[in-house]
Amino acid sequence: MVFVFFVKDSKIETYQKMWRFMENRPSVFVSDYEEGIKRVLEGNYAFLMESTILDYSVQRDCNLTQVGGLLDSKGYGIATPMGERF
């Protein structure tokens, strides 16, 4: 997962602490967003995820909520074939 690389290699102390906590507890990791959301809904689990998918998920399930702000900000790019009018 991208988040693992983000916190694992971060120079920010808060993220370094998060990584030290997580790396010693393999049970906190999930294989995909669906598993993370399922664990949140089952209780006693917080899941950090990319904001676009988080917004989408929270809008579709009233049992989910976002807490806090963004950890990081990224942009998106869209590639199209040469000469296409988009």
Coordinates of C-alpha atoms in Angstrom, one line a residue:
M1 CA 0.0 0.0 0.0
V2 CA 1.2 3.5 -0.8
F3 CA 0.4 4.7 2.8
V4 CA 3.0 2.2 4.2
F5 CA 5.7 3.8 2.0
F6 CA 4.5 7.3 3.0
V7 CA 4.9 6.7 6.8
K8 CA 7.8 4.3 6.6
D9 CA 10.1 6.7 4.8
S10 CA 8.8 9.9 6.2
K11 CA 11.0 12.5 7.9
I12 CA 8.1 13.7 10.0
E13 CA 8.2 12.5 13.6
T14 CA 4.5 11.9 13.9
Y15 CA 4.5 9.6 10.9
Q16 CA 7.7 7.8 12.1
K17 CA 5.9 7.1 15.4
M18 CA 2.9 5.8 13.5
W19 CA 5.2 3.4 11.5
R20 CA 7.0 2.2 14.6
F21 CA 3.6 1.3 16.2
M22 CA 2.3 -0.4 13.0
E23 CA 5.4 -2.4 12.0
N24 CA 5.3 -4.3 15.3
R25 CA 1.6 -5.2 14.9
P26 CA 1.1 -7.0 11.5
S27 CA -2.6 -7.4 12.4
V28 CA -3.2 -3.7 11.7
F29 CA -2.5 -4.1 8.0
V30 CA -5.2 -4.9 5.4
S31 CA -4.9 -6.0 1.8
D32 CA -7.3 -3.5 0.2
Y33 CA -9.8 -0.7 0.9
E34 CA -12.7 -3.0 1.2
E35 CA -11.1 -5.0 4.0
G36 CA -10.2 -1.8 5.8
I37 CA -13.7 -0.5 5.6
K38 CA -15.1 -3.8 6.8
R39 CA -12.8 -3.8 9.8
V40 CA -13.9 -0.2 10.6
L41 CA -17.6 -1.2 10.5
E42 CA -16.9 -4.2 12.7
G43 CA -15.5 -1.8 15.4
N44 CA -12.4 -0.9 17.3
Y45 CA -10.4 -0.1 14.1
A46 CA -9.3 3.1 12.4
F47 CA -8.3 3.0 8.8
L48 CA -6.2 5.6 7.0
M49 CA -7.0 5.9 3.3
E50 CA -6.7 8.1 0.3
S51 CA -9.1 11.1 0.5
T52 CA -10.9 10.6 -2.8
I53 CA -11.9 7.0 -2.0
L54 CA -12.6 8.0 1.6
D55 CA -15.0 10.8 0.5
Y56 CA -16.7 8.3 -1.9
S57 CA -17.1 5.7 0.9
V58 CA -18.4 8.1 3.6
Q59 CA -21.0 9.5 1.2
R60 CA -22.4 6.0 0.6
D61 CA -22.4 4.6 4.1
C62 CA -23.8 6.6 7.0
N63 CA -22.0 4.3 9.4
L64 CA -18.6 5.7 8.3
T65 CA -17.2 9.1 9.1
Q66 CA -13.9 11.0 8.5
V67 CA -12.0 12.2 11.5
G68 CA -9.3 14.9 11.1
G69 CA -7.8 16.5 8.0
L70 CA -5.6 15.3 5.2
L71 CA -2.1 13.9 5.9
D72 CA -0.8 15.0 2.6
S73 CA -2.1 16.6 -0.6
K74 CA -1.6 15.2 -4.1
G75 CA -2.8 16.1 -7.6
Y76 CA -4.1 13.9 -10.3
G77 CA -3.2 13.8 -14.0
I78 CA -5.1 12.3 -16.9
A79 CA -3.4 10.9 -20.0
T80 CA -5.1 10.9 -23.4
P81 CA -4.0 9.8 -26.8
M82 CA -2.2 12.5 -28.9
G83 CA -4.6 14.6 -30.9
E84 CA -7.7 13.7 -28.9
R85 CA -10.0 16.5 -28.0
F86 CA -10.8 16.2 -24.3

